Short mmCIF file of C-alpha atoms (C1' of nucleotides) in Angstrom, two decimals:
data_model
loop_
_atom_site.label_atom_id
_atom_site.label_comp_id
_atom_site.label_asym_id
_atom_site.label_seq_id
_atom_site.Cartn_x
_atom_site.Cartn_y
_atom_site.Cartn_z
CA UNK Q 108 100.89 117.28 59.67
CA UNK Q 109 103.68 118.58 61.87
CA UNK Q 110 103.26 118.95 65.61
CA UNK Q 111 103.11 122.69 65.30
CA UNK Q 112 100.19 122.68 62.88
CA UNK Q 113 97.20 124.35 64.46
CA UNK Q 114 94.38 123.33 62.17
CA UNK Q 115 91.64 121.52 63.96
CA UNK Q 116 92.17 118.25 62.21
CA UNK Q 117 95.81 118.07 63.21
CA UNK Q 118 95.03 118.94 66.79
CA UNK Q 119 92.56 116.10 66.81
CA UNK Q 120 95.03 113.71 65.32
CA UNK Q 121 97.46 114.49 68.06
CA UNK Q 122 94.72 113.86 70.55
CA UNK Q 123 93.84 110.50 69.04
CA UNK Q 124 97.41 109.35 68.89
CA UNK Q 125 97.63 109.66 72.65
CA UNK Q 126 94.82 107.24 73.24
CA UNK Q 127 95.76 103.58 73.53
CA UNK Q 128 92.41 102.40 72.23
CA UNK Q 129 93.18 103.94 68.82
CA UNK Q 130 96.78 102.79 68.76
CA UNK Q 131 96.20 100.06 66.18
CA UNK Q 132 94.80 102.40 63.53
CA UNK Q 133 96.73 103.53 60.46
CA UNK Q 134 97.21 107.14 59.39
CA UNK Q 135 94.19 107.19 57.12
CA UNK Q 136 91.79 105.87 59.73
CA UNK Q 137 93.16 108.25 62.31
CA UNK Q 138 92.35 111.09 59.95
CA UNK Q 139 88.79 109.89 59.50
CA UNK Q 140 88.16 109.63 63.20
CA UNK Q 141 89.87 112.93 63.92
CA UNK Q 142 87.20 114.81 62.01
CA UNK Q 143 84.51 113.40 64.30
CA UNK Q 144 86.01 114.79 67.46
CA UNK Q 145 85.03 117.82 69.48
CA UNK Q 146 87.00 119.42 72.27
CA UNK Q 147 86.24 121.04 75.55
CA UNK Q 148 88.33 122.61 78.30
CA UNK Q 149 87.71 122.51 82.02
CA UNK Q 150 89.23 124.49 84.84
CA UNK Q 151 90.59 122.86 87.96
CA UNK Q 152 87.71 121.95 90.22
CA UNK Q 153 85.13 121.95 87.43
CA UNK Q 154 82.86 118.96 87.14
CA UNK Q 155 83.12 117.19 83.79
CA UNK Q 156 80.40 114.64 84.45
CA UNK Q 157 77.68 114.47 87.10
CA UNK Q 158 76.73 111.14 88.66
CA UNK Q 159 73.27 110.21 87.47
CA UNK Q 160 73.24 112.47 84.42
CA UNK Q 161 72.26 111.24 81.00
CA UNK Q 162 75.16 111.51 78.60
CA UNK Q 163 75.44 110.62 74.96
CA UNK Q 164 79.15 110.91 74.53
CA UNK Q 165 82.44 109.25 75.29
CA UNK Q 166 85.02 111.58 76.82
CA UNK Q 167 88.75 111.10 76.38
CA UNK Q 168 91.21 112.98 78.58
CA UNK Q 169 93.65 114.73 76.29
CA UNK Q 170 95.49 116.80 78.85
CA UNK Q 171 95.39 117.02 82.63
CA UNK Q 172 93.89 114.66 85.16
CA UNK Q 173 90.56 114.11 86.86
CA UNK Q 174 89.04 112.15 89.70
CA UNK Q 175 86.01 109.90 89.36
CA UNK Q 176 84.02 109.51 92.55
CA UNK Q 177 80.74 108.59 94.16
CA UNK Q 178 79.14 110.30 97.11
CA UNK Q 179 78.37 107.84 99.89
CA UNK Q 180 75.10 107.89 101.85
CA UNK Q 181 77.00 109.12 104.89
CA UNK Q 182 78.24 112.20 103.09
CA UNK Q 183 81.76 111.09 102.23
CA UNK Q 184 83.26 111.05 98.77
CA UNK Q 185 84.65 107.72 97.60
CA UNK Q 186 87.17 108.15 94.80
CA UNK Q 187 87.08 105.31 92.27
CA UNK Q 188 89.62 106.32 89.63
CA UNK Q 189 92.20 108.93 88.87
CA UNK Q 190 92.02 109.51 85.13
CA UNK Q 191 94.93 110.99 83.23
CA UNK Q 192 96.05 111.44 79.62
CA UNK Q 193 94.59 108.80 77.35
CA UNK Q 194 91.96 107.55 79.78
CA UNK Q 195 88.33 107.67 78.77
CA UNK Q 196 84.88 107.36 80.32
CA UNK Q 197 81.23 107.44 79.33
CA UNK Q 198 81.41 104.17 77.46
CA UNK Q 199 78.98 102.71 80.00
CA UNK Q 200 76.13 104.27 78.12
CA UNK Q 201 76.78 102.52 74.87
CA UNK Q 202 73.43 101.04 74.14
CA UNK Q 203 70.79 101.56 76.76
CA UNK Q 204 70.19 105.11 77.83
CA UNK Q 205 72.07 104.49 81.00
CA UNK Q 206 73.05 107.29 83.32
CA UNK Q 207 76.52 108.04 84.63
CA UNK Q 208 77.56 105.88 87.58
CA UNK Q 209 80.02 108.41 88.98
CA UNK Q 210 80.99 112.06 88.89
CA UNK Q 211 84.21 113.29 87.31
CA UNK Q 212 85.99 116.44 88.44
CA UNK Q 213 89.09 118.09 87.00
CA UNK Q 214 92.12 117.97 89.32
CA UNK Q 215 94.02 120.33 87.01
CA UNK Q 216 93.10 122.24 83.88
CA UNK Q 217 91.75 119.52 81.60
CA UNK Q 218 91.30 119.29 77.85
CA UNK Q 219 88.96 116.60 76.59
CA UNK Q 220 88.16 114.96 73.26
CA UNK Q 221 84.50 114.16 72.85
CA UNK Q 222 82.94 111.50 70.63
CA UNK Q 223 79.17 111.16 70.34
CA UNK Q 224 77.68 107.83 71.28
CA UNK Q 225 76.49 107.17 67.74
CA UNK Q 226 79.90 107.81 66.27
CA UNK Q 227 81.54 105.68 68.89
CA UNK Q 228 79.18 102.79 68.21
CA UNK Q 229 79.86 102.98 64.48
CA UNK Q 230 83.57 102.84 65.20
CA UNK Q 231 83.15 99.67 67.22
CA UNK Q 232 81.37 97.92 64.38
CA UNK Q 233 83.77 99.13 61.68
CA UNK Q 234 86.94 98.51 63.65
CA UNK Q 235 86.70 95.34 65.74
CA UNK Q 236 90.25 95.98 66.91
CA UNK Q 237 89.05 99.09 68.71
CA UNK Q 238 86.46 97.02 70.52
CA UNK Q 239 89.13 94.53 71.53
CA UNK Q 240 91.32 97.37 72.78
CA UNK Q 241 88.45 98.70 74.83
CA UNK Q 242 87.78 95.28 76.32
CA UNK Q 243 91.44 95.15 77.25
CA UNK Q 244 91.31 98.60 78.80
CA UNK Q 245 88.14 97.80 80.73
CA UNK Q 246 89.66 94.53 81.92
CA UNK Q 247 92.63 96.42 83.28
CA UNK Q 248 90.38 98.89 85.00
CA UNK Q 249 88.38 96.04 86.51
CA UNK Q 250 91.53 94.41 87.80
CA UNK Q 251 92.34 97.71 89.52
CA UNK Q 252 88.87 97.88 91.04
CA UNK Q 253 89.10 94.30 92.20
CA UNK Q 254 92.40 95.01 93.90
CA UNK Q 255 90.93 98.14 95.46
CA UNK Q 256 88.02 96.12 96.79
CA UNK Q 257 90.39 93.54 98.21
CA UNK Q 258 92.36 96.34 99.80
CA UNK Q 259 89.27 97.92 101.33
CA UNK Q 260 88.57 94.58 102.95
CA UNK Q 261 91.90 94.66 104.76
CA UNK Q 262 91.39 95.79 108.33
CA UNK Q 263 94.95 96.95 108.78
CA UNK Q 264 95.16 100.52 107.51
CA UNK Q 265 98.98 100.46 107.33
CA UNK Q 266 98.74 97.75 104.67
CA UNK Q 267 96.30 99.85 102.67
CA UNK Q 268 98.49 102.93 102.85
CA UNK Q 269 101.38 100.81 101.65
CA UNK Q 270 99.24 99.59 98.78
CA UNK Q 271 98.41 103.07 97.58
CA UNK Q 272 102.03 104.18 97.81
CA UNK Q 273 102.90 101.21 95.63
CA UNK Q 274 100.19 102.09 93.13
CA UNK Q 275 101.26 105.71 92.93
CA UNK Q 276 104.89 104.69 92.67
CA UNK Q 277 104.18 102.65 89.55
CA UNK Q 278 102.09 105.36 87.91
CA UNK Q 279 103.37 108.73 89.05
CA UNK Q 280 107.00 108.49 90.05
CA UNK Q 281 110.49 109.31 88.85
CA UNK Q 282 113.72 107.70 89.96
CA UNK Q 283 116.24 109.89 91.76
CA UNK Q 284 119.51 108.95 93.39
CA UNK Q 285 117.81 109.26 96.77
CA UNK Q 286 115.07 106.83 95.82
CA UNK Q 287 111.66 106.83 94.16
CA UNK Q 288 109.97 110.22 94.07
CA UNK Q 289 106.17 110.05 93.90
CA UNK Q 290 104.33 113.00 92.36
CA UNK Q 291 101.01 112.73 94.14
CA UNK Q 292 97.98 113.11 91.88
CA UNK Q 293 95.73 113.83 94.85
CA UNK Q 294 95.76 115.93 98.02
CA UNK Q 295 95.90 114.24 101.41
CA UNK Q 296 92.15 114.49 101.60
CA UNK Q 297 91.90 113.00 98.12
CA UNK Q 298 94.14 110.08 99.03
CA UNK Q 299 92.08 109.49 102.15
CA UNK Q 300 88.91 109.45 100.05
CA UNK Q 301 90.55 107.02 97.66
CA UNK Q 302 91.51 104.74 100.54
CA UNK Q 303 88.21 105.15 102.31
CA UNK Q 304 89.71 106.36 105.59
CA UNK Q 305 89.52 109.62 107.50
CA UNK Q 306 91.91 112.39 106.46
CA UNK Q 307 93.31 112.55 109.97
CA UNK Q 308 94.02 108.84 110.00
CA UNK Q 309 96.00 109.04 106.78
CA UNK Q 310 97.94 111.98 108.17
CA UNK Q 311 98.89 110.00 111.25
CA UNK Q 312 99.86 106.91 109.27
CA UNK Q 313 102.08 108.88 106.92
CA UNK Q 314 103.66 110.64 109.87
CA UNK Q 315 104.32 107.29 111.46
CA UNK Q 316 105.88 105.92 108.28
CA UNK Q 317 108.10 109.00 108.12
CA UNK Q 318 109.25 108.46 111.71
CA UNK Q 319 110.12 104.89 110.83
CA UNK Q 320 112.17 106.19 107.90
CA UNK Q 321 110.08 104.39 105.28
CA UNK Q 322 109.06 107.59 103.50
CA UNK Q 323 110.08 111.24 103.37
CA UNK Q 324 107.40 113.84 102.82
CA UNK Q 325 109.25 116.30 100.57
CA UNK Q 326 106.24 118.59 100.31
CA UNK Q 327 102.49 118.24 100.01
CA UNK Q 328 102.78 117.09 96.43
CA UNK Q 329 105.76 114.78 96.64
CA UNK Q 330 106.79 111.81 98.72
CA UNK Q 331 110.19 110.15 98.53
CA UNK Q 332 110.56 106.42 99.04
CA UNK Q 333 114.17 105.51 99.81
CA UNK Q 334 113.58 101.77 99.84
CA UNK Q 335 110.73 100.43 97.77
CA UNK Q 336 111.06 96.88 99.08
CA UNK Q 337 110.13 98.03 102.55
CA UNK Q 338 106.91 99.47 101.17
CA UNK Q 339 106.20 96.28 99.26
CA UNK Q 340 106.61 94.37 102.49
CA UNK Q 341 104.22 96.78 104.22
CA UNK Q 342 101.61 96.39 101.47
CA UNK Q 343 102.08 92.66 101.17
CA UNK Q 344 102.27 90.75 104.40
CA UNK Q 345 102.84 93.85 106.40
CA UNK Q 346 101.44 93.23 109.81
CA UNK F 246 67.33 70.34 67.58
CA UNK F 247 64.77 69.68 70.30
CA UNK F 248 65.50 70.21 73.95
CA UNK F 249 65.67 66.52 74.60
CA UNK F 250 68.34 65.89 72.00
CA UNK F 251 71.50 64.65 73.68
CA UNK F 252 74.05 65.03 70.92
CA UNK F 253 76.93 67.19 71.88
CA UNK F 254 76.16 69.93 69.44
CA UNK F 255 72.66 70.40 70.73
CA UNK F 256 73.81 70.45 74.31
CA UNK F 257 76.23 73.17 73.35
CA UNK F 258 73.59 75.16 71.54
CA UNK F 259 71.47 75.14 74.66
CA UNK F 260 74.46 76.33 76.59
CA UNK F 261 75.14 79.18 74.19
CA UNK F 262 71.54 80.30 74.12
CA UNK F 263 71.74 80.94 77.85
CA UNK F 264 74.57 83.39 77.49
CA UNK F 265 73.61 87.01 76.93
CA UNK F 266 76.78 87.79 75.00
CA UNK F 267 75.68 85.41 72.22
CA UNK F 268 72.07 86.55 72.24
CA UNK F 269 72.32 88.54 69.02
CA UNK F 270 73.47 85.59 66.90
CA UNK F 271 71.23 83.73 64.47
CA UNK F 272 70.69 79.98 64.43
CA UNK F 273 73.44 79.30 61.92
CA UNK F 274 76.10 81.20 63.84
CA UNK F 275 75.05 79.59 67.08
CA UNK F 276 75.62 76.23 65.46
CA UNK F 277 79.10 77.21 64.33
CA UNK F 278 80.14 78.41 67.76
CA UNK F 279 78.56 75.44 69.49
CA UNK F 280 81.02 73.09 67.85
CA UNK F 281 83.92 74.99 69.40
CA UNK F 282 82.80 74.48 72.94
CA UNK F 283 84.05 72.06 75.56
CA UNK F 284 82.43 71.25 78.87
CA UNK F 285 83.56 70.55 82.35
CA UNK F 286 81.80 69.75 85.62
CA UNK F 287 82.82 70.81 89.10
CA UNK F 288 81.63 69.64 92.48
CA UNK F 289 80.59 72.05 95.21
CA UNK F 290 83.69 73.47 96.84
CA UNK F 291 85.95 72.69 93.89
CA UNK F 292 88.13 75.48 92.58
CA UNK F 293 87.48 76.33 88.94
CA UNK F 294 90.23 78.92 88.62
CA UNK F 295 93.21 79.73 90.81
CA UNK F 296 94.29 83.34 91.34
CA UNK F 297 97.59 83.88 89.58
CA UNK F 298 97.31 80.92 87.24
CA UNK F 299 97.87 81.21 83.53
CA UNK F 300 94.74 80.38 81.60
CA UNK F 301 94.07 80.28 77.91
CA UNK F 302 90.33 79.95 77.98
CA UNK F 303 87.13 81.79 78.65
CA UNK F 304 84.77 79.99 80.99
CA UNK F 305 80.99 80.39 80.86
CA UNK F 306 78.83 79.18 83.71
CA UNK F 307 76.17 76.93 82.23
CA UNK F 308 74.64 75.62 85.43
CA UNK F 309 75.16 76.35 89.11
CA UNK F 310 76.90 79.28 90.76
CA UNK F 311 80.37 80.20 91.90
CA UNK F 312 82.15 82.82 93.96
CA UNK F 313 85.10 84.84 92.72
CA UNK F 314 87.42 86.03 95.47
CA UNK F 315 90.84 87.27 96.41
CA UNK F 316 92.78 86.36 99.52
CA UNK F 317 93.80 89.44 101.47
CA UNK F 318 97.28 89.84 103.01
CA UNK F 319 95.73 89.49 106.45
CA UNK F 320 94.34 86.07 105.65
CA UNK F 321 90.73 86.93 104.92
CA UNK F 322 88.86 86.13 101.75
CA UNK F 323 87.31 89.05 99.92
CA UNK F 324 84.51 87.95 97.61
CA UNK F 325 84.27 90.04 94.44
CA UNK F 326 81.49 88.42 92.44
CA UNK F 327 78.89 85.75 92.66
CA UNK F 328 78.67 84.22 89.20
CA UNK F 329 75.60 82.34 88.07
CA UNK F 330 74.10 80.99 84.83
CA UNK F 331 75.28 82.94 81.82
CA UNK F 332 78.13 84.73 83.55
CA UNK F 333 81.63 84.31 82.20
CA UNK F 334 85.22 84.96 83.26
CA UNK F 335 88.73 84.56 81.94
CA UNK F 336 88.33 87.25 79.30
CA UNK F 337 91.00 89.29 81.11
CA UNK F 338 93.63 87.24 79.40
CA UNK F 339 92.62 88.14 75.90
CA UNK F 340 95.84 89.37 74.46
CA UNK F 341 98.76 89.48 76.81
CA UNK F 342 99.53 86.30 78.67
CA UNK F 343 97.99 87.73 81.78
CA UNK F 344 97.30 85.62 84.82
CA UNK F 345 94.00 85.29 86.66
CA UNK F 346 93.26 88.15 89.04
CA UNK F 347 91.00 86.10 91.31
CA UNK F 348 90.08 82.57 92.28
CA UNK F 349 86.73 81.02 91.42
CA UNK F 350 85.12 78.30 93.52
CA UNK F 351 81.90 76.39 92.89
CA UNK F 352 79.14 77.14 95.41
CA UNK F 353 77.04 74.31 94.00
CA UNK F 354 77.65 71.63 91.40
CA UNK F 355 78.69 73.64 88.37
CA UNK F 356 78.73 72.89 84.67
CA UNK F 357 80.87 75.13 82.50
CA UNK F 358 81.30 75.85 78.80
CA UNK F 359 84.88 76.46 77.79
CA UNK F 360 86.16 78.44 74.80
CA UNK F 361 89.84 78.65 74.04
CA UNK F 362 91.39 82.08 73.91
CA UNK F 363 92.17 81.78 70.22
CA UNK F 364 88.63 80.83 69.34
CA UNK F 365 87.27 83.59 71.48
CA UNK F 366 89.49 86.17 69.82
CA UNK F 367 88.41 85.05 66.37
CA UNK F 368 84.80 85.42 67.43
CA UNK F 369 85.41 89.00 68.49
CA UNK F 370 86.82 89.92 65.12
CA UNK F 371 84.16 88.09 63.10
CA UNK F 372 81.23 89.24 65.19
CA UNK F 373 81.63 92.84 66.36
CA UNK F 374 78.25 92.58 68.03
CA UNK F 375 79.69 90.03 70.44
CA UNK F 376 82.43 92.46 71.37
CA UNK F 377 79.85 95.16 71.97
CA UNK F 378 77.85 92.77 74.15
CA UNK F 379 80.95 91.98 76.14
CA UNK F 380 81.73 95.65 76.62
CA UNK F 381 78.20 96.06 77.89
CA UNK F 382 78.54 93.13 80.24
CA UNK F 383 81.89 94.34 81.55
CA UNK F 384 80.46 97.83 82.01
CA UNK F 385 77.67 96.40 84.10
CA UNK F 386 80.13 94.44 86.17
CA UNK F 387 82.24 97.54 86.66
CA UNK F 388 79.22 99.48 87.82
CA UNK F 389 78.66 96.76 90.41
CA UNK F 390 82.29 96.91 91.54
CA UNK F 391 82.12 100.68 91.77
CA UNK F 392 79.03 100.47 93.93
CA UNK F 393 80.70 97.84 96.07
CA UNK F 394 83.71 100.08 96.51
CA UNK F 395 81.48 102.97 97.46
CA UNK F 396 79.74 100.71 99.93
CA UNK F 397 83.00 99.54 101.47
CA UNK F 398 83.81 103.18 102.08
CA UNK F 399 80.71 103.62 104.19
CA UNK F 400 81.61 103.48 107.86
CA UNK F 401 78.13 102.51 108.97
CA UNK F 402 77.83 98.73 108.71
CA UNK F 403 74.02 98.80 108.92
CA UNK F 404 73.94 100.71 105.65
CA UNK F 405 76.19 98.14 104.01
CA UNK F 406 74.06 95.23 105.22
CA UNK F 407 71.03 97.04 103.81
CA UNK F 408 72.84 97.42 100.52
CA UNK F 409 73.58 93.74 100.18
CA UNK F 410 70.02 92.79 101.09
CA UNK F 411 68.88 95.10 98.31
CA UNK F 412 71.32 93.57 95.85
CA UNK F 413 70.30 90.03 96.71
CA UNK F 414 66.64 91.01 96.56
CA UNK F 415 66.97 92.16 92.97
CA UNK F 416 68.90 89.09 91.88
CA UNK F 417 67.82 86.14 93.99
CA UNK F 418 64.30 86.69 95.26
CA UNK F 419 60.73 85.64 94.69
CA UNK F 420 57.62 87.53 95.68
CA UNK F 421 55.33 85.92 98.25
CA UNK F 422 52.25 87.31 99.92
CA UNK F 423 54.31 87.84 103.05
CA UNK F 424 56.89 89.91 101.23
CA UNK F 425 60.11 89.42 99.27
CA UNK F 426 61.81 86.10 99.88
CA UNK F 427 65.56 86.16 99.28
CA UNK F 428 67.26 82.89 98.38
CA UNK F 429 70.75 83.57 99.66
CA UNK F 430 73.53 82.57 97.26
CA UNK F 431 76.09 82.60 100.08
CA UNK F 432 76.43 81.40 103.65
CA UNK F 433 76.64 83.91 106.48
CA UNK F 434 80.38 83.66 106.33
CA UNK F 435 80.23 84.21 102.58
CA UNK F 436 78.06 87.28 102.94
CA UNK F 437 80.45 88.63 105.56
CA UNK F 438 83.36 88.07 103.19
CA UNK F 439 81.45 89.82 100.45
CA UNK F 440 80.78 92.79 102.71
CA UNK F 441 84.24 92.80 104.18
CA UNK F 442 83.10 92.53 107.79
CA UNK F 443 83.53 89.88 110.46
CA UNK F 444 81.10 86.97 110.44
CA UNK F 445 80.06 87.77 114.01
CA UNK F 446 79.32 91.35 113.14
CA UNK F 447 77.01 90.33 110.31
CA UNK F 448 75.29 87.88 112.61
CA UNK F 449 74.65 90.59 115.16
CA UNK F 450 73.42 93.08 112.56
CA UNK F 451 71.01 90.59 111.05
CA UNK F 452 69.77 89.68 114.51
CA UNK F 453 69.23 93.34 115.24
CA UNK F 454 67.33 93.85 111.99
CA UNK F 455 65.16 90.87 112.86
CA UNK F 456 64.36 92.35 116.28
CA UNK F 457 63.36 95.57 114.61
CA UNK F 458 61.04 93.60 112.34
CA UNK F 459 62.82 94.63 109.16
CA UNK F 460 63.68 91.06 108.15
CA UNK F 461 62.72 87.51 109.07
CA UNK F 462 65.34 84.81 108.95
CA UNK F 463 63.30 81.90 107.61
CA UNK F 464 66.28 79.56 107.65
CA UNK F 465 69.98 79.76 106.90
CA UNK F 466 69.30 79.97 103.19
CA UNK F 467 66.32 82.30 103.11
CA UNK F 468 65.49 85.72 104.44
CA UNK F 469 62.07 87.33 104.18
CA UNK F 470 61.71 91.06 103.74
CA UNK F 471 58.19 92.19 104.62
CA UNK F 472 58.73 95.81 103.63
CA UNK F 473 61.31 96.53 100.99
CA UNK F 474 61.08 100.30 101.36
CA UNK F 475 62.39 100.09 104.91
CA UNK F 476 65.47 98.28 103.61
CA UNK F 477 65.92 100.85 100.87
CA UNK F 478 65.84 103.52 103.53
CA UNK F 479 68.42 101.62 105.55
CA UNK F 480 70.72 101.24 102.55
CA UNK F 481 70.18 104.77 101.34
CA UNK F 482 70.23 107.45 103.95
CA UNK F 483 69.96 104.98 106.76
CA UNK F 484 71.64 106.50 109.73
"C1'" DT A 298 105.00 141.32 101.81
"C1'" DC A 299 101.19 140.81 104.56
"C1'" DT A 300 96.51 138.98 104.98
"C1'" DT A 301 93.13 135.62 104.16
"C1'" DT A 302 91.81 131.16 103.06
"C1'" DT A 303 92.58 126.45 102.55
"C1'" DT A 304 94.94 122.34 103.74
"C1'" DT A 305 97.34 119.49 106.90
"C1'" DT A 306 98.90 117.99 111.34
"C1'" DT A 307 98.41 116.97 116.14
"C1'" DG A 308 95.87 116.04 120.48
"C1'" DA A 309 92.11 114.03 123.32
"C1'" DT A 310 88.21 111.20 123.44
"C1'" DT A 311 84.77 107.95 122.05
"C1'" DG A 312 82.41 104.38 119.75
"C1'" DC A 313 82.05 100.61 116.96
"C1'" DA A 314 83.36 96.55 115.13
"C1'" DA A 315 87.13 92.96 115.49
"C1'" DT A 316 88.59 89.42 118.14
"C1'" DC A 317 88.48 85.62 121.41
"C1'" DA A 318 85.83 82.04 123.52
"C1'" DC A 319 82.25 79.03 123.57
"C1'" DA A 320 77.44 77.37 123.20
"C1'" DG A 321 73.89 76.03 120.21
"C1'" DA A 322 71.99 74.75 115.68
"C1'" DA A 323 72.12 72.71 111.31
"C1'" DA A 324 73.96 69.72 107.93
"C1'" DC A 325 76.25 65.85 106.56
"C1'" DT A 326 77.99 60.69 107.51
"C1'" DT A 327 77.27 55.82 108.08
"C1'" DA N 245 68.82 57.81 114.38
"C1'" DA N 246 73.15 58.63 116.64
"C1'" DG N 247 77.46 60.71 116.05
"C1'" DT N 248 80.48 63.84 113.73
"C1'" DT N 249 81.52 67.94 111.54
"C1'" DT N 250 80.57 72.34 109.96
"C1'" DC N 251 78.14 76.57 110.46
"C1'" DT N 252 75.90 80.22 113.16
"C1'" DG N 253 74.74 82.98 117.25
"C1'" DT N 254 75.88 85.33 121.70
"C1'" DG N 255 78.73 87.23 125.40
"C1'" DA N 256 82.88 89.72 127.06
"C1'" DT N 257 86.70 92.37 125.98
"C1'" DT N 258 89.91 95.14 123.41
"C1'" DG N 259 91.96 97.92 120.00
"C1'" DC N 260 91.94 100.90 116.36
"C1'" DA N 261 90.30 104.35 113.69
"C1'" DA N 262 86.53 107.94 113.59
"C1'" DT N 263 85.25 112.03 115.44
"C1'" DC N 264 85.61 116.49 117.66
"C1'" DA N 265 88.54 120.44 118.46
"C1'" DA N 266 92.13 123.43 117.50
"C1'" DA N 267 96.86 124.65 116.19
"C1'" DA N 268 100.20 124.86 112.48
"C1'" DA N 269 101.55 125.03 107.86
"C1'" DA N 270 100.90 125.93 103.07
"C1'" DA N 271 98.66 128.17 99.26
"C1'" DA N 272 96.13 131.87 97.27
"C1'" DG N 273 95.01 136.59 96.96
"C1'" DA N 274 95.47 141.57 97.60
#
DNA sequence: TCTTTTTTTTGATTGCAATCACAGAAACTT
DNA sequence: AAGTTTCTGTGATTGCAATCAAAAAAAAGA
């Protein structure tokens, strides 16, 4: 039961403990569920789920991160979510034999926990609190989508860039004495595909923000924000 | 217990029966829940929920339709959903004292059923099947949002107009011998705000589609589509 | 360390939709 | 039915981001 135990059950328990939707369970229940779990590893760039595929399992990200995206009719890739530790997907296909509504690709080496649909359904009926947790999680994800949709409706691209900097700052940043350091989960191209703009446009906008002193591009994976309020202004009424 | 009964309980039962999330309940349970419900009417144009407000209730649309929207920083209004009979909102605020993430405004005279948060929560714990239904409903709504986001990422506006015609055709149309007749739930301005384009642009695109014979604008509330496949083509690989 | 490949930036140009302005049509008001 | 208000369509213009093209920088591989 220690963290160094390598038996499968203990590994699975560790995995479950990371996931917010199981956070209300006691030790005994965690143990029960742990035995139902399978694992799978993916290399960076590997596709975990294909848009349109039939799936009969719920996948929980145990380690690493992944992007969920849809291909647009005009050949672009629209990123919908960046999943990281504790996030899950595949719950869409709970009842009806629905197919996946997006593809998921590993951004780094990823380890997943897999629950079959049947097992997941049983859980929902035996543990209403899990269902409530899931509703909460889905509600949060919807709020994010709604904000993204609102943002896509904004004509002014500067505002949208500010918005994504703000989002990343709240999720992927550390405080330093020079300001907020964002550890970007996506490449420039990825960010552009998340924002729904051309890669070149994002490049220019970031360059412009750097000239204005609002950001400092430390390297391709990190951006420093000396003054967060300025970015909030940009994202808010910034125009 | 007949449809003409006017006692409050019966009215509420009718209301509940319309809502998919309660569809799995038996007569007795429906009766129990019915007694918990309150009603409220809204005139066309009235705001049912204000973005940012604290709410402690779940609202179910019993009659009429409403738009859910967010105001963008640049002063536009981005429509997120068109709610009609059986749709619900306010479930975001299940646990935490979260505030509304969008505003809701009646598009027609609207009658609502209202459940307090506490009552709603109890229902979830007593009837796991309701929770599952809600997860299903939320999943469907998310799929819609994801598609909308994908669509917003498409540069080609023609494709997006095609997409919304397709969406409306599946939800608000009747078949006639001249083709599919769409009963528009929104004004031109509303549709533009749903698509995230300027009203004038939509006007021009629709005019163009009419010239090409793809649609026929019967009046401001109805559009006839003689050949649905052509619209599918437009929405799909249309460019 | 040097080469190869991938990613990012920068430059020049173009095209499309936003915006402004107004006319015309439709929907309410009394 | 006339007048008022709101909604919709059309024209002219502009601006911004997409696109094309290529250099520069960073990452991966040998």
